Amino acid sequence: MSTLVESGPLTQIDLATALSIDRTAMVYLLDELEDRGLVERVRNPNDRRSFLIHLTPEGRKIQRKAAGELAGQTEMLLKPLDAAERRQLVDLLGRIAGYWRELHD
């Protein structure tokens, strides 16, 4: 849901690609989120064969709550690190994530 907040509506395929999730698994995930009223599929005006995934107002509310809780947990977890160490950790994790993406592209 955070990806949709950051990027705006995406097609199912684009969202699956952005999250490195199998397309079939993405359909099941979106079905569940849609059943819970957190996302909706809207016909793509640029390609009538596809749908754009939109967050509902309830989806935005839940995403904001989860993001706030995650930020609090992150702060607690990183408390022993000073600012330079935190930057270093983020850089190292970014390198690992980049390498992982290269392996799966």
PDB file of N, CA and C in Angstrom:
ATOM      1  N   MET A   1       0.829  -1.186   0.000  1.00  0.00           N
ATOM      2  CA  MET A   1       0.000   0.000   0.000  1.00  0.00           C
ATOM      3  C   MET A   1       0.876   1.253   0.000  1.00  0.00           C
ATOM      4  N   SER A   2       2.025   1.160   0.641  1.00  0.00           N
ATOM      5  CA  SER A   2       2.933   2.308   0.646  1.00  0.00           C
ATOM      6  C   SER A   2       3.433   2.620  -0.761  1.00  0.00           C
ATOM      7  N   THR A   3       3.628   1.599  -1.568  1.00  0.00           N
ATOM      8  CA  THR A   3       4.065   1.824  -2.947  1.00  0.00           C
ATOM      9  C   THR A   3       3.024   2.633  -3.701  1.00  0.00           C
ATOM     10  N   LEU A   4       1.751   2.349  -3.471  1.00  0.00           N
ATOM     11  CA  LEU A   4       0.692   3.105  -4.133  1.00  0.00           C
ATOM     12  C   LEU A   4       0.636   4.541  -3.633  1.00  0.00           C
ATOM     13  N   VAL A   5       0.930   4.755  -2.363  1.00  0.00           N
ATOM     14  CA  VAL A   5       0.968   6.123  -1.832  1.00  0.00           C
ATOM     15  C   VAL A   5       2.096   6.896  -2.507  1.00  0.00           C
ATOM     16  N   GLU A   6       3.259   6.253  -2.611  1.00  0.00           N
ATOM     17  CA  GLU A   6       4.435   6.919  -3.168  1.00  0.00           C
ATOM     18  C   GLU A   6       4.332   7.150  -4.670  1.00  0.00           C
ATOM     19  N   SER A   7       3.783   6.181  -5.415  1.00  0.00           N
ATOM     20  CA  SER A   7       3.807   6.262  -6.872  1.00  0.00           C
ATOM     21  C   SER A   7       2.478   6.652  -7.485  1.00  0.00           C
ATOM     22  N   GLY A   8       1.419   6.541  -6.719  1.00  0.00           N
ATOM     23  CA  GLY A   8       0.091   6.728  -7.289  1.00  0.00           C
ATOM     24  C   GLY A   8      -0.398   5.411  -7.856  1.00  0.00           C
ATOM     25  N   PRO A   9      -1.564   5.419  -8.497  1.00  0.00           N
ATOM     26  CA  PRO A   9      -2.127   4.179  -9.016  1.00  0.00           C
ATOM     27  C   PRO A   9      -1.183   3.497 -10.019  1.00  0.00           C
ATOM     28  N   LEU A  10      -1.111   2.174  -9.926  1.00  0.00           N
ATOM     29  CA  LEU A  10      -0.297   1.366 -10.833  1.00  0.00           C
ATOM     30  C   LEU A  10      -1.139   0.214 -11.359  1.00  0.00           C
ATOM     31  N   THR A  11      -0.738  -0.325 -12.495  1.00  0.00           N
ATOM     32  CA  THR A  11      -1.383  -1.545 -12.965  1.00  0.00           C
ATOM     33  C   THR A  11      -0.946  -2.692 -12.067  1.00  0.00           C
ATOM     34  N   GLN A  12      -1.701  -3.781 -12.102  1.00  0.00           N
ATOM     35  CA  GLN A  12      -1.339  -4.955 -11.313  1.00  0.00           C
ATOM     36  C   GLN A  12       0.066  -5.431 -11.672  1.00  0.00           C
ATOM     37  N   ILE A  13       0.376  -5.436 -12.963  1.00  0.00           N
ATOM     38  CA  ILE A  13       1.692  -5.901 -13.410  1.00  0.00           C
ATOM     39  C   ILE A  13       2.785  -4.974 -12.914  1.00  0.00           C
ATOM     40  N   ASP A  14       2.586  -3.677 -13.028  1.00  0.00           N
ATOM     41  CA  ASP A  14       3.597  -2.721 -12.558  1.00  0.00           C
ATOM     42  C   ASP A  14       3.787  -2.809 -11.045  1.00  0.00           C
ATOM     43  N   LEU A  15       2.706  -3.011 -10.326  1.00  0.00           N
ATOM     44  CA  LEU A  15       2.800  -3.132  -8.873  1.00  0.00           C
ATOM     45  C   LEU A  15       3.542  -4.421  -8.496  1.00  0.00           C
ATOM     46  N   ALA A  16       3.222  -5.509  -9.167  1.00  0.00           N
ATOM     47  CA  ALA A  16       3.919  -6.775  -8.906  1.00  0.00           C
ATOM     48  C   ALA A  16       5.405  -6.632  -9.193  1.00  0.00           C
ATOM     49  N   THR A  17       5.747  -5.967 -10.279  1.00  0.00           N
ATOM     50  CA  THR A  17       7.152  -5.753 -10.639  1.00  0.00           C
ATOM     51  C   THR A  17       7.848  -4.889  -9.598  1.00  0.00           C
ATOM     52  N   ALA A  18       7.207  -3.811  -9.186  1.00  0.00           N
ATOM     53  CA  ALA A  18       7.801  -2.899  -8.200  1.00  0.00           C
ATOM     54  C   ALA A  18       8.076  -3.605  -6.881  1.00  0.00           C
ATOM     55  N   LEU A  19       7.226  -4.556  -6.530  1.00  0.00           N
ATOM     56  CA  LEU A  19       7.353  -5.247  -5.252  1.00  0.00           C
ATOM     57  C   LEU A  19       8.069  -6.592  -5.374  1.00  0.00           C
ATOM     58  N   SER A  20       8.459  -6.942  -6.593  1.00  0.00           N
ATOM     59  CA  SER A  20       9.102  -8.245  -6.854  1.00  0.00           C
ATOM     60  C   SER A  20       8.238  -9.399  -6.353  1.00  0.00           C
ATOM     61  N   ILE A  21       6.950  -9.315  -6.682  1.00  0.00           N
ATOM     62  CA  ILE A  21       5.983 -10.342  -6.306  1.00  0.00           C
ATOM     63  C   ILE A  21       5.502 -11.034  -7.572  1.00  0.00           C
ATOM     64  N   ASP A  22       5.378 -12.342  -7.511  1.00  0.00           N
ATOM     65  CA  ASP A  22       4.831 -13.116  -8.622  1.00  0.00           C
ATOM     66  C   ASP A  22       3.461 -12.558  -9.004  1.00  0.00           C
ATOM     67  N   ARG A  23       3.192 -12.485 -10.312  1.00  0.00           N
ATOM     68  CA  ARG A  23       1.938 -11.887 -10.778  1.00  0.00           C
ATOM     69  C   ARG A  23       0.707 -12.617 -10.240  1.00  0.00           C
ATOM     70  N   THR A  24       0.774 -13.947 -10.175  1.00  0.00           N
ATOM     71  CA  THR A  24      -0.361 -14.705  -9.655  1.00  0.00           C
ATOM     72  C   THR A  24      -0.574 -14.403  -8.179  1.00  0.00           C
ATOM     73  N   ALA A  25       0.515 -14.341  -7.418  1.00  0.00           N
ATOM     74  CA  ALA A  25       0.414 -14.005  -5.999  1.00  0.00           C
ATOM     75  C   ALA A  25      -0.152 -12.597  -5.824  1.00  0.00           C
ATOM     76  N   MET A  26       0.217 -11.682  -6.726  1.00  0.00           N
ATOM     77  CA  MET A  26      -0.293 -10.309  -6.650  1.00  0.00           C
ATOM     78  C   MET A  26      -1.803 -10.293  -6.814  1.00  0.00           C
ATOM     79  N   VAL A  27      -2.339 -11.111  -7.705  1.00  0.00           N
ATOM     80  CA  VAL A  27      -3.790 -11.162  -7.900  1.00  0.00           C
ATOM     81  C   VAL A  27      -4.472 -11.577  -6.601  1.00  0.00           C
ATOM     82  N   TYR A  28      -3.954 -12.614  -5.945  1.00  0.00           N
ATOM     83  CA  TYR A  28      -4.547 -13.068  -4.682  1.00  0.00           C
ATOM     84  C   TYR A  28      -4.446 -11.995  -3.602  1.00  0.00           C
ATOM     85  N   LEU A  29      -3.297 -11.332  -3.529  1.00  0.00           N
ATOM     86  CA  LEU A  29      -3.114 -10.267  -2.541  1.00  0.00           C
ATOM     87  C   LEU A  29      -4.097  -9.125  -2.796  1.00  0.00           C
ATOM     88  N   LEU A  30      -4.219  -8.716  -4.046  1.00  0.00           N
ATOM     89  CA  LEU A  30      -5.141  -7.623  -4.368  1.00  0.00           C
ATOM     90  C   LEU A  30      -6.594  -8.026  -4.139  1.00  0.00           C
ATOM     91  N   ASP A  31      -6.922  -9.289  -4.420  1.00  0.00           N
ATOM     92  CA  ASP A  31      -8.283  -9.760  -4.131  1.00  0.00           C
ATOM     93  C   ASP A  31      -8.590  -9.595  -2.639  1.00  0.00           C
ATOM     94  N   GLU A  32      -7.627  -9.977  -1.801  1.00  0.00           N
ATOM     95  CA  GLU A  32      -7.826  -9.869  -0.353  1.00  0.00           C
ATOM     96  C   GLU A  32      -7.946  -8.405   0.085  1.00  0.00           C
ATOM     97  N   LEU A  33      -7.058  -7.561  -0.426  1.00  0.00           N
ATOM     98  CA  LEU A  33      -7.111  -6.136  -0.073  1.00  0.00           C
ATOM     99  C   LEU A  33      -8.410  -5.492  -0.562  1.00  0.00           C
ATOM    100  N   GLU A  34      -8.859  -5.911  -1.741  1.00  0.00           N
ATOM    101  CA  GLU A  34     -10.109  -5.372  -2.277  1.00  0.00           C
ATOM    102  C   GLU A  34     -11.293  -5.847  -1.434  1.00  0.00           C
ATOM    103  N   ASP A  35     -11.287  -7.118  -1.030  1.00  0.00           N
ATOM    104  CA  ASP A  35     -12.360  -7.641  -0.177  1.00  0.00           C
ATOM    105  C   ASP A  35     -12.439  -6.889   1.150  1.00  0.00           C
ATOM    106  N   ARG A  36     -11.290  -6.421   1.641  1.00  0.00           N
ATOM    107  CA  ARG A  36     -11.246  -5.668   2.900  1.00  0.00           C
ATOM    108  C   ARG A  36     -11.532  -4.179   2.698  1.00  0.00           C
ATOM    109  N   GLY A  37     -11.761  -3.774   1.443  1.00  0.00           N
ATOM    110  CA  GLY A  37     -12.091  -2.383   1.158  1.00  0.00           C
ATOM    111  C   GLY A  37     -10.896  -1.438   1.204  1.00  0.00           C
ATOM    112  N   LEU A  38      -9.681  -1.973   1.009  1.00  0.00           N
ATOM    113  CA  LEU A  38      -8.475  -1.150   1.109  1.00  0.00           C
ATOM    114  C   LEU A  38      -7.965  -0.680  -0.250  1.00  0.00           C
ATOM    115  N   VAL A  39      -8.266  -1.418  -1.303  1.00  0.00           N
ATOM    116  CA  VAL A  39      -7.903  -1.013  -2.663  1.00  0.00           C
ATOM    117  C   VAL A  39      -9.091  -1.256  -3.571  1.00  0.00           C
ATOM    118  N   GLU A  40      -9.039  -0.613  -4.729  1.00  0.00           N
ATOM    119  CA  GLU A  40     -10.046  -0.878  -5.757  1.00  0.00           C
ATOM    120  C   GLU A  40      -9.363  -0.912  -7.110  1.00  0.00           C
ATOM    121  N   ARG A  41      -9.877  -1.756  -7.971  1.00  0.00           N
ATOM    122  CA  ARG A  41      -9.382  -1.843  -9.345  1.00  0.00           C
ATOM    123  C   ARG A  41     -10.241  -0.917 -10.206  1.00  0.00           C
ATOM    124  N   VAL A  42      -9.572  -0.021 -10.937  1.00  0.00           N
ATOM    125  CA  VAL A  42     -10.263   0.939 -11.793  1.00  0.00           C
ATOM    126  C   VAL A  42      -9.742   0.746 -13.209  1.00  0.00           C
ATOM    127  N   ARG A  43     -10.645   0.659 -14.166  1.00  0.00           N
ATOM    128  CA  ARG A  43     -10.241   0.475 -15.560  1.00  0.00           C
ATOM    129  C   ARG A  43      -9.225   1.542 -15.951  1.00  0.00           C
ATOM    130  N   ASN A  44      -8.145   1.119 -16.573  1.00  0.00           N
ATOM    131  CA  ASN A  44      -7.073   2.022 -17.000  1.00  0.00           C
ATOM    132  C   ASN A  44      -7.540   2.797 -18.233  1.00  0.00           C
ATOM    133  N   PRO A  45      -7.642   4.126 -18.164  1.00  0.00           N
ATOM    134  CA  PRO A  45      -8.122   4.890 -19.318  1.00  0.00           C
ATOM    135  C   PRO A  45      -7.148   4.839 -20.503  1.00  0.00           C
ATOM    136  N   ASN A  46      -5.883   4.525 -20.249  1.00  0.00           N
ATOM    137  CA  ASN A  46      -4.896   4.450 -21.323  1.00  0.00           C
ATOM    138  C   ASN A  46      -4.794   3.068 -21.950  1.00  0.00           C
ATOM    139  N   ASP A  47      -5.379   2.059 -21.300  1.00  0.00           N
ATOM    140  CA  ASP A  47      -5.333   0.686 -21.800  1.00  0.00           C
ATOM    141  C   ASP A  47      -6.528  -0.052 -21.214  1.00  0.00           C
ATOM    142  N   ARG A  48      -7.593  -0.128 -21.976  1.00  0.00           N
ATOM    143  CA  ARG A  48      -8.852  -0.690 -21.477  1.00  0.00           C
ATOM    144  C   ARG A  48      -8.737  -2.163 -21.090  1.00  0.00           C
ATOM    145  N   ARG A  49      -7.601  -2.810 -21.424  1.00  0.00           N
ATOM    146  CA  ARG A  49      -7.414  -4.217 -21.057  1.00  0.00           C
ATOM    147  C   ARG A  49      -6.864  -4.376 -19.647  1.00  0.00           C
ATOM    148  N   SER A  50      -6.428  -3.277 -19.040  1.00  0.00           N
ATOM    149  CA  SER A  50      -5.814  -3.383 -17.715  1.00  0.00           C
ATOM    150  C   SER A  50      -6.553  -2.509 -16.703  1.00  0.00           C
ATOM    151  N   PHE A  51      -6.232  -2.751 -15.457  1.00  0.00           N
ATOM    152  CA  PHE A  51      -6.815  -1.994 -14.349  1.00  0.00           C
ATOM    153  C   PHE A  51      -5.710  -1.304 -13.580  1.00  0.00           C
ATOM    154  N   LEU A  52      -6.018  -0.117 -13.064  1.00  0.00           N
ATOM    155  CA  LEU A  52      -5.124   0.578 -12.150  1.00  0.00           C
ATOM    156  C   LEU A  52      -5.584   0.278 -10.729  1.00  0.00           C
ATOM    157  N   ILE A  53      -4.623   0.080  -9.855  1.00  0.00           N
ATOM    158  CA  ILE A  53      -4.931  -0.196  -8.461  1.00  0.00           C
ATOM    159  C   ILE A  53      -4.882   1.121  -7.695  1.00  0.00           C
ATOM    160  N   HIS A  54      -5.978   1.464  -7.065  1.00  0.00           N
ATOM    161  CA  HIS A  54      -6.113   2.685  -6.274  1.00  0.00           C
ATOM    162  C   HIS A  54      -6.331   2.317  -4.816  1.00  0.00           C
ATOM    163  N   LEU A  55      -5.745   3.095  -3.923  1.00  0.00           N
ATOM    164  CA  LEU A  55      -6.074   2.946  -2.505  1.00  0.00           C
ATOM    165  C   LEU A  55      -7.415   3.615  -2.246  1.00  0.00           C
ATOM    166  N   THR A  56      -8.217   2.993  -1.416  1.00  0.00           N
ATOM    167  CA  THR A  56      -9.463   3.612  -0.971  1.00  0.00           C
ATOM    168  C   THR A  56      -9.131   4.539   0.201  1.00  0.00           C
ATOM    169  N   PRO A  57     -10.065   5.382   0.607  1.00  0.00           N
ATOM    170  CA  PRO A  57      -9.814   6.197   1.804  1.00  0.00           C
ATOM    171  C   PRO A  57      -9.443   5.337   3.017  1.00  0.00           C
ATOM    172  N   GLU A  58     -10.118   4.195   3.186  1.00  0.00           N
ATOM    173  CA  GLU A  58      -9.789   3.299   4.300  1.00  0.00           C
ATOM    174  C   GLU A  58      -8.374   2.730   4.123  1.00  0.00           C
ATOM    175  N   GLY A  59      -7.999   2.421   2.893  1.00  0.00           N
ATOM    176  CA  GLY A  59      -6.650   1.918   2.618  1.00  0.00           C
ATOM    177  C   GLY A  59      -5.596   2.954   2.980  1.00  0.00           C
ATOM    178  N   ARG A  60      -5.857   4.215   2.647  1.00  0.00           N
ATOM    179  CA  ARG A  60      -4.913   5.292   3.006  1.00  0.00           C
ATOM    180  C   ARG A  60      -4.798   5.431   4.520  1.00  0.00           C
ATOM    181  N   LYS A  61      -5.919   5.323   5.199  1.00  0.00           N
ATOM    182  CA  LYS A  61      -5.929   5.428   6.666  1.00  0.00           C
ATOM    183  C   LYS A  61      -5.090   4.298   7.282  1.00  0.00           C
ATOM    184  N   ILE A  62      -5.304   3.080   6.830  1.00  0.00           N
ATOM    185  CA  ILE A  62      -4.566   1.931   7.350  1.00  0.00           C
ATOM    186  C   ILE A  62      -3.079   2.058   7.016  1.00  0.00           C
ATOM    187  N   GLN A  63      -2.761   2.519   5.814  1.00  0.00           N
ATOM    188  CA  GLN A  63      -1.356   2.673   5.418  1.00  0.00           C
ATOM    189  C   GLN A  63      -0.658   3.712   6.281  1.00  0.00           C
ATOM    190  N   ARG A  64      -1.320   4.839   6.551  1.00  0.00           N
ATOM    191  CA  ARG A  64      -0.728   5.875   7.411  1.00  0.00           C
ATOM    192  C   ARG A  64      -0.470   5.340   8.812  1.00  0.00           C
ATOM    193  N   LYS A  65      -1.424   4.597   9.341  1.00  0.00           N
ATOM    194  CA  LYS A  65      -1.266   4.016  10.676  1.00  0.00           C
ATOM    195  C   LYS A  65      -0.091   3.039  10.693  1.00  0.00           C
ATOM    196  N   ALA A  66      -0.022   2.168   9.709  1.00  0.00           N
ATOM    197  CA  ALA A  66       1.068   1.184   9.643  1.00  0.00           C
ATOM    198  C   ALA A  66       2.418   1.870   9.467  1.00  0.00           C
ATOM    199  N   ALA A  67       2.472   2.909   8.638  1.00  0.00           N
ATOM    200  CA  ALA A  67       3.732   3.636   8.421  1.00  0.00           C
ATOM    201  C   ALA A  67       4.198   4.295   9.713  1.00  0.00           C
ATOM    202  N   GLY A  68       3.269   4.853  10.471  1.00  0.00           N
ATOM    203  CA  GLY A  68       3.626   5.468  11.747  1.00  0.00           C
ATOM    204  C   GLY A  68       4.156   4.454  12.744  1.00  0.00           C
ATOM    205  N   GLU A  69       3.504   3.307  12.806  1.00  0.00           N
ATOM    206  CA  GLU A  69       3.960   2.259  13.710  1.00  0.00           C
ATOM    207  C   GLU A  69       5.323   1.721  13.291  1.00  0.00           C
ATOM    208  N   LEU A  70       5.520   1.563  11.991  1.00  0.00           N
ATOM    209  CA  LEU A  70       6.814   1.092  11.487  1.00  0.00           C
ATOM    210  C   LEU A  70       7.914   2.092  11.812  1.00  0.00           C
ATOM    211  N   ALA A  71       7.636   3.376  11.656  1.00  0.00           N
ATOM    212  CA  ALA A  71       8.637   4.397  11.973  1.00  0.00           C
ATOM    213  C   ALA A  71       9.030   4.324  13.450  1.00  0.00           C
ATOM    214  N   GLY A  72       8.058   4.130  14.316  1.00  0.00           N
ATOM    215  CA  GLY A  72       8.350   4.010  15.740  1.00  0.00           C
ATOM    216  C   GLY A  72       9.195   2.785  16.054  1.00  0.00           C
ATOM    217  N   GLN A  73       8.875   1.670  15.427  1.00  0.00           N
ATOM    218  CA  GLN A  73       9.650   0.446  15.631  1.00  0.00           C
ATOM    219  C   GLN A  73      11.060   0.587  15.070  1.00  0.00           C
ATOM    220  N   THR A  74      11.179   1.240  13.931  1.00  0.00           N
ATOM    221  CA  THR A  74      12.494   1.467  13.329  1.00  0.00           C
ATOM    222  C   THR A  74      13.356   2.309  14.255  1.00  0.00           C
ATOM    223  N   GLU A  75      12.781   3.355  14.806  1.00  0.00           N
ATOM    224  CA  GLU A  75      13.514   4.226  15.726  1.00  0.00           C
ATOM    225  C   GLU A  75      13.999   3.438  16.940  1.00  0.00           C
ATOM    226  N   MET A  76      13.142   2.587  17.474  1.00  0.00           N
ATOM    227  CA  MET A  76      13.526   1.794  18.629  1.00  0.00           C
ATOM    228  C   MET A  76      14.662   0.826  18.265  1.00  0.00           C
ATOM    229  N   LEU A  77      14.551   0.174  17.118  1.00  0.00           N
ATOM    230  CA  LEU A  77      15.556  -0.797  16.692  1.00  0.00           C
ATOM    231  C   LEU A  77      16.908  -0.142  16.438  1.00  0.00           C
ATOM    232  N   LEU A  78      16.895   1.054  15.862  1.00  0.00           N
ATOM    233  CA  LEU A  78      18.143   1.730  15.493  1.00  0.00           C
ATOM    234  C   LEU A  78      18.699   2.630  16.596  1.00  0.00           C
ATOM    235  N   LYS A  79      18.070   2.660  17.739  1.00  0.00           N
ATOM    236  CA  LYS A  79      18.480   3.543  18.833  1.00  0.00           C
ATOM    237  C   LYS A  79      19.963   3.433  19.194  1.00  0.00           C
ATOM    238  N   PRO A  80      20.567   2.231  19.182  1.00  0.00           N
ATOM    239  CA  PRO A  80      21.990   2.145  19.551  1.00  0.00           C
ATOM    240  C   PRO A  80      22.947   2.754  18.516  1.00  0.00           C
ATOM    241  N   LEU A  81      22.446   3.074  17.325  1.00  0.00           N
ATOM    242  CA  LEU A  81      23.312   3.605  16.268  1.00  0.00           C
ATOM    243  C   LEU A  81      23.255   5.123  16.229  1.00  0.00           C
ATOM    244  N   ASP A  82      24.417   5.748  16.017  1.00  0.00           N
ATOM    245  CA  ASP A  82      24.415   7.201  15.820  1.00  0.00           C
ATOM    246  C   ASP A  82      24.049   7.495  14.359  1.00  0.00           C
ATOM    247  N   ALA A  83      23.947   8.771  14.011  1.00  0.00           N
ATOM    248  CA  ALA A  83      23.486   9.167  12.678  1.00  0.00           C
ATOM    249  C   ALA A  83      24.382   8.615  11.570  1.00  0.00           C
ATOM    250  N   ALA A  84      25.692   8.651  11.754  1.00  0.00           N
ATOM    251  CA  ALA A  84      26.613   8.148  10.723  1.00  0.00           C
ATOM    252  C   ALA A  84      26.445   6.640  10.542  1.00  0.00           C
ATOM    253  N   GLU A  85      26.261   5.927  11.639  1.00  0.00           N
ATOM    254  CA  GLU A  85      26.073   4.480  11.558  1.00  0.00           C
ATOM    255  C   GLU A  85      24.751   4.129  10.870  1.00  0.00           C
ATOM    256  N   ARG A  86      23.736   4.926  11.130  1.00  0.00           N
ATOM    257  CA  ARG A  86      22.449   4.696  10.470  1.00  0.00           C
ATOM    258  C   ARG A  86      22.571   4.905   8.962  1.00  0.00           C
ATOM    259  N   ARG A  87      23.261   5.973   8.563  1.00  0.00           N
ATOM    260  CA  ARG A  87      23.468   6.217   7.133  1.00  0.00           C
ATOM    261  C   ARG A  87      24.242   5.071   6.495  1.00  0.00           C
ATOM    262  N   GLN A  88      25.259   4.594   7.195  1.00  0.00           N
ATOM    263  CA  GLN A  88      26.053   3.484   6.682  1.00  0.00           C
ATOM    264  C   GLN A  88      25.181   2.233   6.526  1.00  0.00           C
ATOM    265  N   LEU A  89      24.353   1.944   7.509  1.00  0.00           N
ATOM    266  CA  LEU A  89      23.467   0.788   7.436  1.00  0.00           C
ATOM    267  C   LEU A  89      22.525   0.900   6.244  1.00  0.00           C
ATOM    268  N   VAL A  90      21.925   2.071   6.054  1.00  0.00           N
ATOM    269  CA  VAL A  90      21.015   2.287   4.931  1.00  0.00           C
ATOM    270  C   VAL A  90      21.757   2.095   3.611  1.00  0.00           C
ATOM    271  N   ASP A  91      22.984   2.631   3.511  1.00  0.00           N
ATOM    272  CA  ASP A  91      23.772   2.464   2.287  1.00  0.00           C
ATOM    273  C   ASP A  91      24.061   0.995   2.016  1.00  0.00           C
ATOM    274  N   LEU A  92      24.465   0.260   3.038  1.00  0.00           N
ATOM    275  CA  LEU A  92      24.790  -1.153   2.862  1.00  0.00           C
ATOM    276  C   LEU A  92      23.550  -1.967   2.473  1.00  0.00           C
ATOM    277  N   LEU A  93      22.428  -1.692   3.128  1.00  0.00           N
ATOM    278  CA  LEU A  93      21.204  -2.397   2.780  1.00  0.00           C
ATOM    279  C   LEU A  93      20.751  -2.048   1.358  1.00  0.00           C
ATOM    280  N   GLY A  94      20.972  -0.810   0.953  1.00  0.00           N
ATOM    281  CA  GLY A  94      20.657  -0.406  -0.419  1.00  0.00           C
ATOM    282  C   GLY A  94      21.484  -1.169  -1.432  1.00  0.00           C
ATOM    283  N   ARG A  95      22.753  -1.367  -1.131  1.00  0.00           N
ATOM    284  CA  ARG A  95      23.609  -2.148  -2.031  1.00  0.00           C
ATOM    285  C   ARG A  95      23.125  -3.581  -2.137  1.00  0.00           C
ATOM    286  N   ILE A  96      22.747  -4.165  -1.001  1.00  0.00           N
ATOM    287  CA  ILE A  96      22.237  -5.539  -1.011  1.00  0.00           C
ATOM    288  C   ILE A  96      20.941  -5.607  -1.826  1.00  0.00           C
ATOM    289  N   ALA A  97      20.052  -4.662  -1.619  1.00  0.00           N
ATOM    290  CA  ALA A  97      18.783  -4.649  -2.348  1.00  0.00           C
ATOM    291  C   ALA A  97      19.024  -4.482  -3.848  1.00  0.00           C
ATOM    292  N   GLY A  98      19.957  -3.611  -4.221  1.00  0.00           N
ATOM    293  CA  GLY A  98      20.285  -3.425  -5.630  1.00  0.00           C
ATOM    294  C   GLY A  98      20.821  -4.697  -6.259  1.00  0.00           C
ATOM    295  N   TYR A  99      21.682  -5.373  -5.529  1.00  0.00           N
ATOM    296  CA  TYR A  99      22.227  -6.636  -6.019  1.00  0.00           C
ATOM    297  C   TYR A  99      21.116  -7.663  -6.174  1.00  0.00           C
ATOM    298  N   TRP A 100      20.201  -7.729  -5.219  1.00  0.00           N
ATOM    299  CA  TRP A 100      19.082  -8.666  -5.287  1.00  0.00           C
ATOM    300  C   TRP A 100      18.226  -8.395  -6.522  1.00  0.00           C
ATOM    301  N   ARG A 101      17.953  -7.100  -6.809  1.00  0.00           N
ATOM    302  CA  ARG A 101      17.179  -6.752  -7.994  1.00  0.00           C
ATOM    303  C   ARG A 101      17.899  -7.193  -9.263  1.00  0.00           C
ATOM    304  N   GLU A 102      19.212  -6.997  -9.326  1.00  0.00           N
ATOM    305  CA  GLU A 102      19.990  -7.431 -10.495  1.00  0.00           C
ATOM    306  C   GLU A 102      19.863  -8.926 -10.711  1.00  0.00           C
ATOM    307  N   LEU A 103      19.881  -9.693  -9.633  1.00  0.00           N
ATOM    308  CA  LEU A 103      19.776 -11.144  -9.749  1.00  0.00           C
ATOM    309  C   LEU A 103      18.423 -11.582 -10.302  1.00  0.00           C
ATOM    310  N   HIS A 104      17.394 -10.789 -10.060  1.00  0.00           N
ATOM    311  CA  HIS A 104      16.039 -11.186 -10.442  1.00  0.00           C
ATOM    312  C   HIS A 104      15.487 -10.426 -11.642  1.00  0.00           C
ATOM    313  N   ASP A 105      16.307  -9.648 -12.295  1.00  0.00           N
ATOM    314  CA  ASP A 105      15.844  -8.938 -13.510  1.00  0.00           C
ATOM    315  C   ASP A 105      16.093  -9.768 -14.741  1.00  0.00           C
TER     316      ASP A 105
END
